[in-house]
Tab-separated table of C-alpha atoms in Angstrom:
chain	number	residue	atom	x	y	z
A	512	MET	CA	-11.051	-21.790	-26.295
A	513	ALA	CA	-10.868	-18.042	-26.849
A	514	SER	CA	-7.705	-16.446	-28.150
A	515	ASN	CA	-5.475	-14.089	-26.199
A	516	SER	CA	-3.924	-12.324	-29.173
A	517	GLY	CA	-1.971	-9.228	-28.259
A	518	ASN	CA	-1.312	-10.465	-24.734
A	519	SER	CA	1.904	-11.992	-23.500
A	520	HIS	CA	-0.120	-14.460	-21.425
A	521	ARG	CA	-0.824	-16.736	-24.382
A	522	SER	CA	-0.669	-19.834	-22.188
A	523	ALA	CA	-3.209	-18.406	-19.725
A	524	PRO	CA	-6.727	-19.199	-20.907
A	525	LEU	CA	-9.622	-16.797	-21.006
A	526	VAL	CA	-12.370	-17.925	-18.702
A	527	PRO	CA	-14.904	-19.387	-21.158
A	528	LYS	CA	-17.593	-16.933	-22.183
A	529	GLY	CA	-20.504	-17.136	-19.774
A	530	GLU	CA	-18.466	-18.746	-16.958
A	531	LEU	CA	-18.134	-16.713	-13.782
A	532	PRO	CA	-14.856	-16.150	-11.911
A	533	ARG	CA	-14.419	-18.544	-8.977
A	534	PRO	CA	-13.123	-17.844	-5.470
A	535	GLY	CA	-9.674	-19.297	-4.903
A	536	GLN	CA	-8.524	-18.528	-8.457
A	537	THR	CA	-6.347	-15.633	-9.653
A	538	TYR	CA	-7.254	-13.596	-12.738
A	539	ILE	CA	-6.149	-10.815	-15.021
A	540	ILE	CA	-9.171	-8.560	-15.642
A	541	ARG	CA	-8.931	-7.168	-19.176
A	542	ASP	CA	-10.926	-4.717	-21.260
A	543	PRO	CA	-11.439	-6.615	-24.537
A	544	THR	CA	-11.796	-3.385	-26.531
A	545	SER	CA	-8.366	-1.932	-25.686
A	546	GLY	CA	-6.582	-5.084	-24.462
A	547	ARG	CA	-5.566	-3.199	-21.313
A	548	GLN	CA	-5.822	-4.676	-17.818
A	549	ILE	CA	-7.002	-3.362	-14.470
A	550	THR	CA	-3.620	-2.673	-12.870
A	551	LEU	CA	-2.518	-1.275	-9.526
A	552	VAL	CA	0.266	1.253	-10.266
A	553	GLY	CA	1.672	3.400	-7.471
A	554	GLY	CA	-1.424	2.770	-5.363
A	555	ILE	CA	-3.840	3.836	-8.130
A	556	LEU	CA	-6.046	1.546	-10.231
A	557	ARG	CA	-5.574	2.191	-13.931
A	558	LEU	CA	-5.990	0.489	-17.255
A	559	GLU	CA	-2.548	-0.515	-18.509
A	560	HIS	CA	-1.110	-2.656	-21.241
A	561	HIS	CA	0.840	-5.634	-19.950
A	562	LEU	CA	3.735	-4.255	-17.866
A	563	GLY	CA	5.822	-7.421	-17.718
A	564	ASP	CA	6.205	-9.523	-14.625
A	565	GLN	CA	6.196	-6.649	-12.153
A	566	GLY	CA	2.734	-7.503	-10.856
A	567	GLY	CA	-0.132	-5.194	-10.064
A	568	TYR	CA	-2.495	-6.826	-12.550
A	569	HIS	CA	-3.180	-10.179	-10.842
A	570	TRP	CA	-6.375	-10.358	-8.775
A	571	GLU	CA	-7.275	-13.155	-6.367
A	572	CYS	CA	-10.996	-13.849	-6.364
A	573	ILE	CA	-12.347	-14.167	-2.820
A	574	GLU	CA	-15.831	-14.652	-1.380
A	575	GLU	CA	-17.262	-13.400	1.882
A	576	ASN	CA	-20.919	-13.605	2.932
A	577	GLY	CA	-21.934	-14.428	-0.642
A	578	TRP	CA	-20.181	-11.383	-2.157
A	579	LEU	CA	-17.150	-11.662	-4.410
A	580	GLY	CA	-14.061	-9.509	-4.096
A	581	PHE	CA	-10.748	-9.144	-5.898
A	582	ARG	CA	-7.532	-8.728	-3.928
A	583	ASN	CA	-4.051	-7.978	-5.233
A	584	PRO	CA	-1.784	-10.784	-3.997
A	585	VAL	CA	1.208	-8.479	-3.425
A	586	GLY	CA	-0.187	-5.625	-1.301
A	587	HIS	CA	-3.432	-7.397	-0.350
A	588	LEU	CA	-5.429	-4.339	-1.427
A	589	HIS	CA	-8.997	-4.981	-2.560
A	590	ILE	CA	-10.704	-3.507	-5.589
A	591	GLY	CA	-13.424	-1.234	-4.250
A	592	CYS	CA	-15.343	1.910	-5.001
A	593	ASN	CA	-15.581	5.351	-3.479
A	594	ALA	CA	-19.337	5.499	-3.951
A	595	ASP	CA	-19.917	7.132	-0.559
A	596	GLN	CA	-20.094	10.569	-2.194
A	597	PRO	CA	-23.467	11.930	-3.391
A	598	ALA	CA	-23.996	11.666	-7.168
A	599	HIS	CA	-23.744	15.439	-7.750
A	600	TYR	CA	-20.230	15.379	-6.222
A	601	TYR	CA	-18.799	14.009	-9.465
A	602	ASN	CA	-20.534	16.630	-11.661
A	603	ARG	CA	-20.877	13.936	-14.318
A	604	PRO	CA	-24.344	12.484	-14.866
A	605	ASP	CA	-23.035	9.098	-16.053
A	606	THR	CA	-20.635	8.564	-13.139
A	607	LEU	CA	-21.787	7.088	-9.819
A	608	GLY	CA	-18.317	6.554	-8.342
A	609	PHE	CA	-14.731	5.592	-9.118
A	610	LEU	CA	-12.700	2.451	-8.653
A	611	ILE	CA	-10.095	2.474	-5.884
A	612	ALA	CA	-7.815	-0.014	-4.121
A	613	THR	CA	-7.163	1.221	-0.597
A	614	ALA	CA	-8.844	-1.339	1.680
A	615	GLN	CA	-6.937	-4.249	3.192
A	616	SER	CA	-10.196	-5.990	4.070
A	617	HIS	CA	-13.353	-6.945	2.204
A	618	GLY	CA	-15.834	-4.277	3.362
A	619	ASN	CA	-19.083	-2.895	1.918
A	620	ASN	CA	-17.353	-0.891	-0.831
A	621	GLU	CA	-15.426	-3.968	-1.961
A	622	CYS	CA	-18.484	-6.242	-2.392
A	623	LEU	CA	-19.305	-7.151	-5.945
A	624	THR	CA	-20.793	-9.821	-8.106
A	625	THR	CA	-20.532	-10.731	-11.767
A	626	THR	CA	-22.977	-11.660	-14.448
A	627	GLY	CA	-22.695	-12.488	-18.116
A	628	GLY	CA	-23.141	-9.563	-20.484
A	629	PRO	CA	-24.955	-9.666	-23.811
A	630	GLY	CA	-21.622	-9.800	-25.711
A	631	GLY	CA	-20.355	-12.815	-23.771
A	632	GLY	CA	-18.004	-10.982	-21.392
A	633	GLN	CA	-18.524	-10.468	-17.671
A	634	LEU	CA	-20.113	-7.407	-16.092
A	635	LEU	CA	-18.692	-6.451	-12.686
A	636	LEU	CA	-21.474	-5.185	-10.432
A	637	PHE	CA	-20.773	-3.214	-7.252
A	638	ARG	CA	-23.282	-2.783	-4.462
A	639	LEU	CA	-24.337	0.868	-4.185
A	640	GLY	CA	-27.020	1.251	-1.539
A	641	LYS	CA	-29.900	-0.953	-2.649
A	642	MET	CA	-28.822	-1.236	-6.271
A	643	LEU	CA	-26.048	-2.834	-8.289
A	644	VAL	CA	-24.016	-0.601	-10.608
A	645	GLN	CA	-21.599	-1.672	-13.311
A	646	LEU	CA	-17.878	-1.105	-13.580
A	647	GLY	CA	-17.151	0.836	-16.726
A	648	ILE	CA	-14.538	2.947	-18.433
A	649	ASP	CA	-14.858	6.643	-19.178
A	650	ARG	CA	-13.484	6.417	-22.738
A	651	GLU	CA	-12.536	10.137	-22.731
A	652	THR	CA	-10.444	10.036	-19.534
A	653	ASP	CA	-9.723	6.274	-19.237
A	654	GLU	CA	-10.916	6.396	-15.614
A	655	LEU	CA	-12.502	3.287	-14.117
A	656	ILE	CA	-15.993	4.383	-13.098
A	657	LEU	CA	-19.243	3.040	-11.709
A	658	ALA	CA	-22.086	3.617	-14.133
A	659	LYS	CA	-25.536	2.364	-15.064
A	660	LYS	CA	-24.036	0.813	-18.219
A	661	GLY	CA	-20.548	-0.631	-17.861
A	662	THR	CA	-17.926	-2.632	-19.713
A	663	GLU	CA	-17.892	-6.354	-20.401
A	664	TRP	CA	-14.595	-7.670	-19.045
A	665	ASP	CA	-12.474	-10.671	-19.979
A	666	PHE	CA	-11.144	-12.772	-17.104
A	667	ILE	CA	-7.850	-14.493	-17.873
A	668	LEU	CA	-7.061	-17.327	-15.499
A	669	VAL	CA	-3.553	-17.112	-14.032
A	670	PRO	CA	-2.152	-20.622	-13.652
A	671	LYS	CA	-1.074	-21.548	-10.139
A	672	PRO	CA	2.684	-22.091	-9.809
A	673	PRO	CA	3.713	-25.740	-9.551
A	674	GLN	CA	4.098	-26.950	-5.984
A	675	LYS	CA	7.644	-27.774	-4.934
A	676	ALA	CA	8.298	-31.324	-3.885
A	677	ALA	CA	9.032	-31.740	-0.180
């Protein structure tokens, strides 16, 4: 099993390399390069180091009509993209959109899929018109962006709490 060094979730296993996230499970989505996690802070998605047990970095994997989605279990906001703007709007040739979490339902901008990357991590692919684009990180600004070449992410399985006896 892969190591989680530098993460306070040592008991939570990394999803084995090459295995896709499954609906019904909850994950921490981590950038293996920086060790930071996709975190909802003040209504904005950011990369953050572990912030303790205040939440914002757990993501429930859901499936609807064959598309995956990730929903924060506290505010029920879905990871999505604002890719409705034309490409020139961003004035950055490598950026096709930004990651957001504003929708309380799983709509077109919240549909994604995953696939294994060449380094063993998972690529997150968002539907943008008739193509799939990858979730990446602008390493200069730390913004979560949609790009033609993205980041390979680690998925750390969050154990379900034990059920209380009736």
